[in-house]
Structures are given as structure tokens and as C-alpha cells.
Short mmCIF file of C-alpha atoms in Angstrom, two decimals:
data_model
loop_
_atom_site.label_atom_id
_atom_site.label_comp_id
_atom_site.label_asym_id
_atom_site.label_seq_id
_atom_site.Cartn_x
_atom_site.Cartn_y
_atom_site.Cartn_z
CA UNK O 1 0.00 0.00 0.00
CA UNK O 2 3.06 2.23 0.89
CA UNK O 3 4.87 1.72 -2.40
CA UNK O 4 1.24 2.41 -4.30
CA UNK O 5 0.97 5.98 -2.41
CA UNK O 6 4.69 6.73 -3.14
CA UNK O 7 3.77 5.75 -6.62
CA UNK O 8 1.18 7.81 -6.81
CA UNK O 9 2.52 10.56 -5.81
CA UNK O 10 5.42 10.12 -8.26
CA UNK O 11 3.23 10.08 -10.90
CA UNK O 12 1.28 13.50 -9.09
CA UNK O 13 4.34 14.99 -9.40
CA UNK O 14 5.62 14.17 -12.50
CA UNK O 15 1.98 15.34 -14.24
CA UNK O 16 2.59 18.01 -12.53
CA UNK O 17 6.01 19.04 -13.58
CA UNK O 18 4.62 18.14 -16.88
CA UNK O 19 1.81 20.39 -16.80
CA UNK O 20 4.17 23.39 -15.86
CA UNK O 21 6.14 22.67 -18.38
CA UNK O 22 3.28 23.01 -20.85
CA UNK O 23 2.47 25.91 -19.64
CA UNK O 24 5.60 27.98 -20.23
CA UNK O 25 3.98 30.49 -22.47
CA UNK O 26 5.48 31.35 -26.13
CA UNK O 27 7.27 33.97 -26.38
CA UNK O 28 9.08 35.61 -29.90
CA UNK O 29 11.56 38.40 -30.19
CA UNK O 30 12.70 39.77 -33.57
CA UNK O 31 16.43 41.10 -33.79
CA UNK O 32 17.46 43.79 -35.60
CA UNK O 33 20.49 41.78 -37.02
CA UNK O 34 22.14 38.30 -37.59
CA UNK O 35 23.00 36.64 -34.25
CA UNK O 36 25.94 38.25 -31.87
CA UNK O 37 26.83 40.14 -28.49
CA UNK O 38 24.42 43.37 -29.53
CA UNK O 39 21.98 40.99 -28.53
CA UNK O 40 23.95 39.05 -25.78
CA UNK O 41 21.00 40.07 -22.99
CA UNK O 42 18.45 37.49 -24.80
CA UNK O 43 20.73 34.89 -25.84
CA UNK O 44 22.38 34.88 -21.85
CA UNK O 45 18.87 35.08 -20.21
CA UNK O 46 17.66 32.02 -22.94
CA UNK O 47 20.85 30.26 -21.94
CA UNK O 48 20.96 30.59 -17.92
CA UNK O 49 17.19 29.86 -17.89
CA UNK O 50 15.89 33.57 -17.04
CA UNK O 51 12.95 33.11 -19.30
CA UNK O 52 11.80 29.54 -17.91
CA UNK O 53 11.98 30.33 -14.57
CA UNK O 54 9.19 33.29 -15.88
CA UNK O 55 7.18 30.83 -17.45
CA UNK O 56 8.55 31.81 -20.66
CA UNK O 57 9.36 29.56 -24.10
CA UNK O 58 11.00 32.27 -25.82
CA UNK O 59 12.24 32.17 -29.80
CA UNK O 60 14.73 34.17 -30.05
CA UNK O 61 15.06 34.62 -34.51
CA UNK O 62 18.29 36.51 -35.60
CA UNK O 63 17.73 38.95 -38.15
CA UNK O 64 19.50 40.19 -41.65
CA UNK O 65 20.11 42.31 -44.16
CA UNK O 66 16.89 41.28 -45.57
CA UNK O 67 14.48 41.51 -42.67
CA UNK O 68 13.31 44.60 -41.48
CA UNK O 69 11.45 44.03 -37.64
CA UNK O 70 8.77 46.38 -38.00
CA UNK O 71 6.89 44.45 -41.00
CA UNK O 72 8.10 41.10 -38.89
CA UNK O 73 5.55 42.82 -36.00
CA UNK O 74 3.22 44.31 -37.99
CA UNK O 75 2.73 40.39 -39.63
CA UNK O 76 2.49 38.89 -36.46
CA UNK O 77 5.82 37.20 -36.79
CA UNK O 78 6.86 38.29 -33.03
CA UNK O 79 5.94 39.62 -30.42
CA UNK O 80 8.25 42.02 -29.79
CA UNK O 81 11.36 43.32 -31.66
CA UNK O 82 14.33 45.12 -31.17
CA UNK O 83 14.54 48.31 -33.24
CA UNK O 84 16.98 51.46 -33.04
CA UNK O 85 14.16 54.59 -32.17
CA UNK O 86 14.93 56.63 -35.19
CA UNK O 87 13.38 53.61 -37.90
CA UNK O 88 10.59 52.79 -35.05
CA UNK O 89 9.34 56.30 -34.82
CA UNK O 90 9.40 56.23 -38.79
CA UNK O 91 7.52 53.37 -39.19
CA UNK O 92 5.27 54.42 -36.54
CA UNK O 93 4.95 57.53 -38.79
CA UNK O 94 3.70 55.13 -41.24
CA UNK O 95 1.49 53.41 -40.05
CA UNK O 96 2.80 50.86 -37.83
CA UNK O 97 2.17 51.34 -34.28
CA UNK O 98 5.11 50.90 -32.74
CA UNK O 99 5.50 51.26 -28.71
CA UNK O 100 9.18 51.00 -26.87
CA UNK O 101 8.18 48.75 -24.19
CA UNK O 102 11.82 48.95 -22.74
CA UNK O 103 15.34 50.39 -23.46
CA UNK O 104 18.37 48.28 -22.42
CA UNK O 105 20.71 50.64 -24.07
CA UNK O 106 21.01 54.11 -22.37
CA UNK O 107 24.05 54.93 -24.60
CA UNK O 108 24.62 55.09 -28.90
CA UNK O 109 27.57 52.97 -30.09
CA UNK O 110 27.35 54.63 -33.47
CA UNK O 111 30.33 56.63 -35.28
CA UNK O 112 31.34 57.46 -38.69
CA UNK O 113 35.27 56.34 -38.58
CA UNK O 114 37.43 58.14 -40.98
CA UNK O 115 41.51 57.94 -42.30
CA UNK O 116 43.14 60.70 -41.30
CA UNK O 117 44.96 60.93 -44.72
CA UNK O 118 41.13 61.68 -46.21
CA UNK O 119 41.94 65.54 -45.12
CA UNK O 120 38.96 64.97 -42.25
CA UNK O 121 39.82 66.55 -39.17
CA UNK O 122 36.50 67.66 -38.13
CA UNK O 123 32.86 67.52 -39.23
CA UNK O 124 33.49 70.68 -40.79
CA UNK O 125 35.45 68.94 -43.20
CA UNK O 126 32.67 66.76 -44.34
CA UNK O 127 31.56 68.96 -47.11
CA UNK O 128 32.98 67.75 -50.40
CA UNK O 129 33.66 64.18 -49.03
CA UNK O 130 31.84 60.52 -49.70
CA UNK O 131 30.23 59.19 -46.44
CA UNK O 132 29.44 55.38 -46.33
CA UNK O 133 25.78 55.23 -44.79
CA UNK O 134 24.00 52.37 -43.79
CA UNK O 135 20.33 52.53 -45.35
CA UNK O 136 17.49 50.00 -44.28
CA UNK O 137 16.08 52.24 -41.09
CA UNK O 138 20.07 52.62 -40.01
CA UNK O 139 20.31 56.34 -42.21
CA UNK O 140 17.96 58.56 -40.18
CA UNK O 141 20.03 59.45 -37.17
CA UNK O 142 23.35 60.20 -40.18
CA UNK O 143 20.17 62.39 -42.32
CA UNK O 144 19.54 64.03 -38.60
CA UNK O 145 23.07 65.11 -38.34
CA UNK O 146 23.94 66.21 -41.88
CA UNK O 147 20.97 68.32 -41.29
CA UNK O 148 22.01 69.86 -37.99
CA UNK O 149 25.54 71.07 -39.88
CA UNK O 150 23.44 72.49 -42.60
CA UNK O 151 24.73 69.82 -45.37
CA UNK O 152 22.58 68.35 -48.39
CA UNK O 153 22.31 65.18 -48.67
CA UNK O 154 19.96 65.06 -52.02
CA UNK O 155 19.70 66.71 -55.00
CA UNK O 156 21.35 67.53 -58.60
CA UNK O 157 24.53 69.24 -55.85
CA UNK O 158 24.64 67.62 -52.82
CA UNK O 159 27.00 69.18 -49.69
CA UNK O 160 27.98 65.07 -49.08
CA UNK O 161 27.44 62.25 -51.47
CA UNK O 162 26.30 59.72 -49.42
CA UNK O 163 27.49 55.89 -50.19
CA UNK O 164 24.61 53.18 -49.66
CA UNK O 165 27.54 51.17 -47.31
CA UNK O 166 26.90 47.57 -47.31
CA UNK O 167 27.39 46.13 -44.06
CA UNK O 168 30.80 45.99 -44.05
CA UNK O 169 33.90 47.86 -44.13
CA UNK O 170 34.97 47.97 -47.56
CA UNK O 171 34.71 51.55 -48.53
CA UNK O 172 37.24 52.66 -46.39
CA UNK O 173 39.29 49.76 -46.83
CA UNK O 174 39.32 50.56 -50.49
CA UNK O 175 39.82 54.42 -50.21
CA UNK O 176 35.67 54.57 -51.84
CA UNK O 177 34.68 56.72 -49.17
CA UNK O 178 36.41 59.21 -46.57
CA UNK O 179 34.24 58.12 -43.60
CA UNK O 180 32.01 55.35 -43.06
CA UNK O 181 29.44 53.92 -40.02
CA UNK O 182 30.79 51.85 -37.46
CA UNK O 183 29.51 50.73 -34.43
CA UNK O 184 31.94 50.72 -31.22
CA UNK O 185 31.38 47.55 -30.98
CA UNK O 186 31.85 45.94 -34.16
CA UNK O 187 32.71 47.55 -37.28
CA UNK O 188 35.21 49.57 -35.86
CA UNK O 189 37.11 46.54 -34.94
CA UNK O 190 36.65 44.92 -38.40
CA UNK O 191 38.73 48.24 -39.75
CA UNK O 192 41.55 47.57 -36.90
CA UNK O 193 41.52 43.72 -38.01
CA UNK O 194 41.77 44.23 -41.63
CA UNK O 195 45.08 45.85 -40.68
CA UNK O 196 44.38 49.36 -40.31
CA UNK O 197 46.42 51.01 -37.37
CA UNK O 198 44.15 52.84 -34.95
CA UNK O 199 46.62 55.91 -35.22
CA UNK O 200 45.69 56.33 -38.77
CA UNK O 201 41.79 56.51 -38.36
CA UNK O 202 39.69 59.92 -36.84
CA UNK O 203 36.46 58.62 -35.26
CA UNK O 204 33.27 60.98 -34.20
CA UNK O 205 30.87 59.52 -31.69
CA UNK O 206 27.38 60.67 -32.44
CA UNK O 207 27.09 61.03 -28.21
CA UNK O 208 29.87 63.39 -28.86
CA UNK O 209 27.96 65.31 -31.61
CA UNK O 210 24.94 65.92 -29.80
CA UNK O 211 23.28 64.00 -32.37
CA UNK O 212 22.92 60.52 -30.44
CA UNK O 213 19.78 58.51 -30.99
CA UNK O 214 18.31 55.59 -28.55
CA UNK O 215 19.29 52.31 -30.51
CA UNK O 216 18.77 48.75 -29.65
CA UNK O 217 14.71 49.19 -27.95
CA UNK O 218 12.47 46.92 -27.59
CA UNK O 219 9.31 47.39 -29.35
CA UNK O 220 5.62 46.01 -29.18
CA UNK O 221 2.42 47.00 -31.01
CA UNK O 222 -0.15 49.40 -29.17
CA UNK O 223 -3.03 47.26 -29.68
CA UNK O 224 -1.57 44.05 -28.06
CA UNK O 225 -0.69 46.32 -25.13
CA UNK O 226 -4.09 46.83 -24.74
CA UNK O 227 -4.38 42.60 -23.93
CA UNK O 228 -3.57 42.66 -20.34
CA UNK O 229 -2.39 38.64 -20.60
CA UNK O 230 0.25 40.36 -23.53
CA UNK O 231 1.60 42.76 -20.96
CA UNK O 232 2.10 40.26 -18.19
CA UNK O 233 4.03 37.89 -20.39
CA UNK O 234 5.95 40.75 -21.67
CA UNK O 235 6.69 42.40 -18.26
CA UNK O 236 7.80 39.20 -17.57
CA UNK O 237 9.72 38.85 -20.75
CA UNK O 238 11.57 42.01 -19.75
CA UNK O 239 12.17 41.12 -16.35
CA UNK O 240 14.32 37.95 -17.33
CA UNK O 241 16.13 39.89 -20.24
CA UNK O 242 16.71 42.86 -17.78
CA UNK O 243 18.68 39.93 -15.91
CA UNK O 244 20.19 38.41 -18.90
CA UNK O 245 21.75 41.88 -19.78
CA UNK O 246 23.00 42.60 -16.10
CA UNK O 247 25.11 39.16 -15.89
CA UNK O 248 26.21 39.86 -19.82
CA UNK O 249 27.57 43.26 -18.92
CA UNK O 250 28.85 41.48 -15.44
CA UNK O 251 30.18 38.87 -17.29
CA UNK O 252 31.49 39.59 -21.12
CA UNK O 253 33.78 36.94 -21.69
CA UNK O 254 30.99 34.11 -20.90
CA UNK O 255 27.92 36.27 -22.90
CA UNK O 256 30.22 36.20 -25.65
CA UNK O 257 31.15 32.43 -25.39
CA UNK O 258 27.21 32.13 -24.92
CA UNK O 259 26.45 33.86 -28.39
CA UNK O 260 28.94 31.65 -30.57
CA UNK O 261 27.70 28.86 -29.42
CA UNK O 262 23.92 30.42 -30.45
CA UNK O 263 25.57 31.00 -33.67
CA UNK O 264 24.09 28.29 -36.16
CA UNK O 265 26.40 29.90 -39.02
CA UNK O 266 29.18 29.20 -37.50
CA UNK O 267 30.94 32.34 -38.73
CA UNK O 268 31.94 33.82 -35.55
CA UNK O 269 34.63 33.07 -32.84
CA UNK O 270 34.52 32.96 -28.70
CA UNK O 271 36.86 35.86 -28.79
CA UNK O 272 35.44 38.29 -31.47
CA UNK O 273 32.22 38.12 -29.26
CA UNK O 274 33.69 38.59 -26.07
CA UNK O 275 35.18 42.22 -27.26
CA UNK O 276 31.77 42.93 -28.89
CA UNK O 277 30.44 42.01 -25.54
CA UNK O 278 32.98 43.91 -23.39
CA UNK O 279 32.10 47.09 -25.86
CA UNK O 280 28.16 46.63 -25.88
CA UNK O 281 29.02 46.85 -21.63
CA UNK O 282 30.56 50.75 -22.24
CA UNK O 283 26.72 51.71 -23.84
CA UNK O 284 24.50 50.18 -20.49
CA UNK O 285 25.71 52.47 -17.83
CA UNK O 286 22.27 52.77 -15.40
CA UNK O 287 22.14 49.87 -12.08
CA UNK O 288 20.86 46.84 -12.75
CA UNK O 289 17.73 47.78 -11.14
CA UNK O 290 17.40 50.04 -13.56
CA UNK O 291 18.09 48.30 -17.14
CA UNK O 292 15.82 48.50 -19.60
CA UNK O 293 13.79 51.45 -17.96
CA UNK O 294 13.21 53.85 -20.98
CA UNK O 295 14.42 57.68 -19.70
CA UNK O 296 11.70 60.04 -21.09
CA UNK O 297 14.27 62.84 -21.36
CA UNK O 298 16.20 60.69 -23.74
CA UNK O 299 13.19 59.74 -25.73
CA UNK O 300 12.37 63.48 -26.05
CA UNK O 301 15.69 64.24 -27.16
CA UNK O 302 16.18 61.50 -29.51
CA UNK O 303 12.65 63.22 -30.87
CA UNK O 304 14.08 66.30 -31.08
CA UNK O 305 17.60 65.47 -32.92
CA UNK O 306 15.01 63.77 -35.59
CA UNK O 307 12.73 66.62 -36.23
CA UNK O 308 15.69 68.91 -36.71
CA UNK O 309 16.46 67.56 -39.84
CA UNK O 310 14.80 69.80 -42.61
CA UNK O 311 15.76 68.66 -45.58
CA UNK O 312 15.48 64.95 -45.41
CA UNK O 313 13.52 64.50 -42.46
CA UNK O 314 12.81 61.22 -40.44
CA UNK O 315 9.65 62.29 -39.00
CA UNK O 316 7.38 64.95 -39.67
CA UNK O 317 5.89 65.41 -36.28
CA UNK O 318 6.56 64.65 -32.24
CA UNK O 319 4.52 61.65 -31.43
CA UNK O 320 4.54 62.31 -27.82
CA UNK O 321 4.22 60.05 -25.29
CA UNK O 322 1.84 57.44 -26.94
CA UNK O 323 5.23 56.29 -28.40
CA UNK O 324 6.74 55.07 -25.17
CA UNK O 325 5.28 53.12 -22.04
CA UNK O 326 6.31 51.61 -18.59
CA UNK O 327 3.46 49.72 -17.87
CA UNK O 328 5.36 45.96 -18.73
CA UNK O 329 8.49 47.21 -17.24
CA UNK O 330 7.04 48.10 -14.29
CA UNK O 331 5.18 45.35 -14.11
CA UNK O 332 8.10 42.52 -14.70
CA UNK O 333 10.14 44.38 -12.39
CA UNK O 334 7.52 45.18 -9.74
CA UNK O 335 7.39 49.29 -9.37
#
């Protein structure tokens, strides 16, 4: 009789661990691009088990040069993506209605990195010159900043002529362009490893310029934050990412051994991860308790630095604060 009630309460238990496991809700998040440290947070929290202990079965699906997260959204293909602001706001603009739900990055990684023996010195300088430019959403804060100095862009005589850069470094490797966009944490160090001394390249941090955009947000659709259920399984979402990105940040050289193991191409390397890691640290510089908590005076200025643009601008108009929320990052994290 004693081995029948201990059997029967193995079985209990193992429905029941069953039944929990079924219930781990689905969860999808969209990158912005293919698989690496930019998004060590997700891959770290995924890995350590963040999401499951928060009920979660998250899908995390890399991105490309090909896949642009706000139609991914907008076709139900995730529930969330990660998006820089300026391309969120304009796609909000048209017609997609995009919310940043959270903002793990406080700080831009984006430069334009220049030779010195281009004759750039200074911004001033850019007038004249060939700027590699990333398209695909990635142009509107360089458009923001060409229109601060008062430079064309467009037209039969333009102040810059601006190179659609692929994503890669070629154009300054082969002289094609005086300048080109780099993040700190990667394409900047693709310019150094092709063989290019640091003493021979000029770099100018958009944070520097006054021109720095929020990059790197999370991003939901306003009418599934009106779904209570949605909110709770995001808050939740962005509790155990919050997490993830506080031990990556904490922990660089294991987030980036984390992410090329995640890396089904098999393109990437432990240590080229661990410095993108160790850089993606410099641009998350609030406490932990803090991570991920969108600062409305940097949404208003990222606003701003996109509505000064006149002649190509991003957006037309200040969407205010139906743009931006709390309400699942104070919920995951309990405020």
C-alpha cells in the first residue's frame, strides 16, 4: 500500500512538472540583425534559464540584411522586436504602431570612422567628401546630423554624397569613401583587423555630436498592449532579459562564449564576441535595477535630434508620449 501511495505521488508529481512545463507560455523576439553580443541580454537570459523560470518559451530569430522588424511585428511574426528609435518612430509615422516597451541601451555605439589621410579633421570637413551610410532604417540618425551642420544630402549638388555602405567595411578599406558607419562595438574593430592602425583613423561619436539617438529598444504593437495577458508575459519577458543583460555586462567573456555557441552559421569566434560584448558593456551604464527602464528625457531628445532635420527629415511630427510606455516594465520588475 506504501509503495502504491509513493507511486502515486510520483506520478502527481511528475503530471505536474509536466503540466508546468506546458504551460511555459510562447514567447518571440525579432532582432534587428544576424546573431551576436548586440543581442547578448536574450541569448544569456535564454541560456541561464531567465525566461523559464518566468514561465517563458522564448524564440529568439536573428535577423539580416533582408528583414526589417517592423513588418516582422506588424505580420504577427513576433511579439516584440528590437529596433533602433529613429526607424521605429518612422515606421510608426507610417502606419505601424510601434510602442518602446523597454530600453536596455542608455548609450549610442554609433560613429562614422574616418583615415586621417582623407583631409577629415573635423565635421566641418565633411563637405565635399563621400560618407558610407547604412540605409534599411540605419540612415535617419546620419540624415539628422547632416541636417544639424546644414549639409545636403539630395539633390542635382549635394554638400555630401552619401554611399549606400553595405554592411561591411569595404569603402574605407578601399579608399571609396572618406568616412564610413561603425559601431563601437563591431565595425570599428573589423577596420583595426583588416590591418588598419588605430593611429591612422579619426572617429566621431554621435554622443559626442549631440546627435545621439536611442538604438537597440524593444518594441511592441499598441493594440496588443491593450491585452492585459500580452503585458504580463511581456513584463515578464523584460524582467528575465533585464537579468540576462546585467550578468552579460557582469560577465562579457561568458555572454560572448554564450552567443557563438547560439551561432548556427558558424561564422563567428569565442573571442570576437567577447570584445563585442565587453564594448556593448561601455553603452548600459544605469544599475541593474534600472536596465531596460526607458528615460523620457532621452526619448524626447532623440525626438528632437530627428525633427531637426529639414531637408530629409525622419519624421514629420513629435509623437509624444503614446510612443513610449512603462506599464510591462514596471510590471516585470515590480514598481
Amino acid at each position: 500500500m506504501k509503495k502504491t501511495i509513493l507511486g502515486l505521488a510520483s506520478a502527481a508529481a511528475l503530471l505536474a512538472a509536466m503540466g508546468m512545463a506546458q504551460a511555459a507560455d510562447p514567447f518571440t523576439i525579432q532582432l534587428k540583425w544576424v546573431t551576436q553580443a548586440q543581442f547578448g541580454g536574450y541569448y544569456v537570459a535564454a541560456d541561464k534559464g531567465f525566461y523559464k523560470d518566468e514561465g517563458l518559451d522564448v524564440t529568439i530569430k536573428p535577423g539580416g540584411p533582408d528583414i526589417a522588424p517592423p513588418q516582422v511585428i506588424a505580420a504577427g511574426g513576433a511579439d516584440v522586436i528590437v529596433e533602433w528609435m529613429p526607424a521605429a518612430l518612422a515606421a510608426r509615422e507610417k502606419g505601424v504602431p510601434l510602442v518602446n516597451v523597454a530600453q536596455f541601451f542608455n548609450r549610442s555605439g554609433m560613429m562614422l570612422t574616418c583615415k586621417k589621410d582623407s583631409g577629415v579633421t573635423s565635421p566641418a570637413d565633411f563637405k565635399g567628401k563621400t560618407l558610407g551610410v547604412w540605409f534599411a532604417g540605419n540612415e535617419y540618425p546620419f540624415l539628422s546630423w547632416m541636417g544639424k551642420l546644414g549639409l545636403s544630402t539630395s539633390g542635382s549638388s549635394p554638400d555630401v554624397k552619401v554611399l549606400r555602405q553595405g554592411f561591411n567595411v569595404d569603402p574605407l578599406l578601399q579608399n571609396q569613401a572618406a568616412c564610413i558607419s561603425t559601431m563601437i562595438y563591431n565595425e570599428y574593430w573589423q577596420v583595426i583587423d583588416a590591418g588598419v592602425p588605430e593611429s591612422d583613423l579619426i572617429t566621431f561619436y554621435y554622443e559626442d555630436q549631440g546627435v545621439a539617438t536611442l538604438e537597440d529598444g524593444l518594441y511592441a504593437l499598441d493594440s496588443k498592449l491593450k491585452d492585459p495577458a500580452y503585458v504580463d508575459r511581456l513584463g515578464r519577458f523584460i524582467k528575465a532579459s533585464a537579468k540576462g543583460w546585467a550578468y552579460a555586462k557582469a560577465h562579457p567573456d561568458e555572454a560572448g562564449k554564450i552567443v557563438a555557441e547560439a551561432d548556427a552559421s558558424g561564422a563567428t569566434t569565442d573571442a570576437v564576441q567577447t570584445r563585442m560584448a565587453e564594448n556593448i558593456a561601455k553603452l548600459i551604464t544605469v544599475p541593474d535595477d534600472k536596465i531596460g527602464w526607458l528615460d523620457p528625457e532621452a526619448y524626447k531628445r532623440t525626438v528632437q535630434v530627428l525633427l531637426s532635420s529639414k531637408s530629409d527629415p525622419v519624421i514629420t511630427k513629435d509623437p509624444g508620449d503614446a510612443a513610449w510606455t512603462h506599464a510591462a516594465w514596471d510590471k516585470g520588475m515590480g514598481k
